[in-house]
Short mmCIF file of C-alpha atoms in Angstrom, two decimals:
data_model
loop_
_atom_site.label_atom_id
_atom_site.label_comp_id
_atom_site.label_asym_id
_atom_site.label_seq_id
_atom_site.Cartn_x
_atom_site.Cartn_y
_atom_site.Cartn_z
CA UNK A 5 8.05 68.18 -31.75
CA UNK A 6 8.53 71.34 -29.73
CA UNK A 7 10.55 71.25 -26.53
CA UNK A 8 9.29 74.57 -25.24
CA UNK A 9 7.99 74.93 -21.73
CA UNK A 10 4.17 74.65 -21.87
CA UNK A 11 3.81 77.04 -18.95
CA UNK A 12 6.24 79.69 -20.29
CA UNK A 13 4.39 82.78 -21.44
CA UNK A 14 1.26 81.55 -19.70
CA UNK A 15 0.79 84.83 -17.83
CA UNK A 16 -0.95 86.24 -20.91
CA UNK A 17 -3.43 83.35 -21.05
CA UNK A 18 -6.81 83.08 -19.32
CA UNK A 19 -6.66 81.31 -15.92
CA UNK A 20 -8.56 78.24 -17.19
CA UNK A 21 -6.01 77.74 -19.98
CA UNK A 22 -3.10 78.09 -17.55
CA UNK A 23 -4.63 75.50 -15.22
CA UNK A 24 -5.27 73.12 -18.14
CA UNK A 25 -1.65 73.42 -19.25
CA UNK A 26 -0.40 72.76 -15.72
CA UNK A 27 -2.70 69.75 -15.48
CA UNK A 28 -1.26 68.39 -18.74
CA UNK A 29 2.28 68.72 -17.36
CA UNK A 30 1.33 66.77 -14.23
CA UNK A 31 -0.65 64.17 -16.20
CA UNK A 32 2.23 63.57 -18.63
CA UNK A 33 4.69 63.23 -15.74
CA UNK A 34 2.51 60.59 -14.09
CA UNK A 35 2.01 58.78 -17.41
CA UNK A 36 5.77 58.73 -18.02
CA UNK A 37 6.38 57.38 -14.53
CA UNK A 38 3.82 54.59 -14.96
CA UNK A 39 5.46 53.60 -18.27
CA UNK A 40 8.82 53.42 -16.50
CA UNK A 41 7.31 51.25 -13.76
CA UNK A 42 5.81 48.88 -16.33
CA UNK A 43 9.08 48.65 -18.26
CA UNK A 44 11.18 47.94 -15.16
CA UNK A 45 8.76 45.80 -13.13
CA UNK A 46 6.86 43.99 -15.86
CA UNK A 47 3.55 45.09 -14.32
CA UNK A 48 1.42 48.15 -14.86
CA UNK A 49 1.79 51.02 -12.43
CA UNK A 50 -1.65 50.45 -10.90
CA UNK A 51 -0.80 46.79 -10.31
CA UNK A 52 2.50 47.68 -8.64
CA UNK A 53 0.72 50.27 -6.49
CA UNK A 54 -1.93 47.73 -5.45
CA UNK A 55 0.76 45.14 -4.76
CA UNK A 56 2.68 47.57 -2.56
CA UNK A 57 -0.44 48.33 -0.51
CA UNK A 58 -1.16 44.59 -0.11
CA UNK A 59 2.46 43.91 0.90
CA UNK A 60 2.36 46.69 3.52
CA UNK A 61 -1.05 45.62 4.84
CA UNK A 62 -1.20 41.81 5.03
CA UNK A 63 -4.77 40.58 5.33
CA UNK A 64 -6.29 43.68 3.70
CA UNK A 65 -9.59 43.04 1.95
CA UNK A 66 -10.59 44.03 -1.56
CA UNK A 67 -12.91 46.78 -0.30
CA UNK A 68 -10.16 48.26 1.88
CA UNK A 69 -7.71 48.02 -1.03
CA UNK A 70 -10.18 49.91 -3.23
CA UNK A 71 -10.44 52.64 -0.59
CA UNK A 72 -6.66 52.85 -0.21
CA UNK A 73 -6.22 53.24 -3.97
CA UNK A 74 -9.31 55.44 -4.28
CA UNK A 75 -10.77 53.21 -7.00
CA UNK A 76 -14.04 51.32 -7.45
CA UNK A 77 -14.34 47.94 -5.74
CA UNK A 78 -14.78 46.10 -9.06
CA UNK A 79 -11.56 47.67 -10.36
CA UNK A 80 -9.73 46.51 -7.24
CA UNK A 81 -11.17 43.01 -7.75
CA UNK A 82 -9.82 42.96 -11.31
CA UNK A 83 -6.37 44.09 -10.11
CA UNK A 84 -6.37 41.38 -7.43
CA UNK A 85 -7.46 38.71 -9.93
CA UNK A 86 -4.55 39.62 -12.23
CA UNK A 87 -2.05 39.66 -9.36
CA UNK A 88 -3.31 36.30 -8.06
CA UNK A 89 -3.15 34.75 -11.54
CA UNK A 90 0.48 35.87 -11.82
CA UNK A 91 1.30 34.23 -8.49
CA UNK A 92 1.99 37.49 -6.67
CA UNK A 93 -0.95 37.57 -4.25
CA UNK A 94 -2.63 34.86 -2.17
CA UNK A 95 -6.31 35.15 -1.36
CA UNK A 96 -7.99 33.41 1.54
CA UNK A 97 -11.40 33.53 3.14
CA UNK A 98 -11.08 34.31 6.84
CA UNK A 99 -13.44 34.99 9.71
CA UNK A 100 -17.08 34.15 10.12
CA UNK A 101 -18.16 36.08 7.00
CA UNK A 102 -16.73 33.88 4.26
CA UNK A 103 -17.60 36.42 1.54
CA UNK A 104 -14.61 38.61 2.38
CA UNK A 105 -11.17 37.79 1.04
CA UNK A 106 -7.91 38.50 2.86
CA UNK A 107 -4.98 39.38 0.60
CA UNK A 108 -1.32 38.61 1.20
CA UNK A 109 1.72 39.30 -0.95
CA UNK A 110 3.71 36.19 -1.89
CA UNK A 111 7.53 36.03 -2.00
CA UNK A 112 7.51 36.69 -5.77
CA UNK A 113 5.72 39.97 -5.06
CA UNK A 114 8.35 41.03 -2.55
CA UNK A 115 11.07 40.39 -5.16
CA UNK A 116 9.16 42.36 -7.79
CA UNK A 117 8.58 45.29 -5.45
CA UNK A 118 12.27 45.35 -4.54
CA UNK A 119 13.20 46.01 -8.19
CA UNK A 120 10.27 48.28 -9.10
CA UNK A 121 10.79 52.05 -9.13
CA UNK A 122 9.39 53.86 -6.12
CA UNK A 123 5.93 55.35 -6.65
CA UNK A 124 5.52 59.07 -7.14
CA UNK A 125 4.35 60.16 -3.68
CA UNK A 126 1.92 62.72 -5.07
CA UNK A 127 0.09 60.28 -7.31
CA UNK A 128 0.50 56.95 -5.50
CA UNK A 129 0.66 57.46 -1.76
CA UNK A 130 0.63 54.34 0.38
CA UNK A 131 -1.63 55.25 3.29
CA UNK A 132 -1.83 53.32 6.51
CA UNK A 133 -5.14 51.53 7.17
CA UNK A 134 -5.96 54.08 9.88
CA UNK A 135 -5.36 57.04 7.56
CA UNK A 136 -7.30 55.27 4.80
CA UNK A 137 -10.34 54.96 7.06
CA UNK A 138 -9.98 58.58 8.19
CA UNK A 139 -9.56 59.81 4.58
CA UNK A 140 -12.52 57.76 3.39
CA UNK A 141 -14.71 59.13 6.18
CA UNK A 142 -13.69 62.72 5.45
CA UNK A 143 -14.22 62.22 1.71
CA UNK A 144 -17.70 60.82 2.31
CA UNK A 145 -18.62 63.82 4.48
CA UNK A 146 -17.36 66.17 1.75
CA UNK A 147 -19.20 64.42 -1.07
CA UNK A 148 -22.43 63.92 0.84
CA UNK A 149 -22.59 67.30 2.56
#
């Protein structure tokens, strides 16, 4: 296995190849970080990220969680189901619309998050609900313009 820098000597390469190499460096860094998270926390990186958002936003719904993580709602539902099965998240139906579920981190989740490595800010930001709504609105305008 070569230990050379994948970007070294890239000035002679076409721009698309340089960008692809840079993307691979970023992708491999994120993948390595998520492996470290799983090894140290006992949960996958996406589960720890979801758990941290739920812990910071008690009462968040699955749809809002999906927006915060920038994933599909069904993927968020699957993450929540796994976290609830492991006893890390409590779900409850609140309000007049009983279809929605409010999520809350349980004490076991707080203990797990305390020992988990911090997320990489560039790949796993933990937005506030207000910034999530603003980001979602801006993204929708961009995609639907």
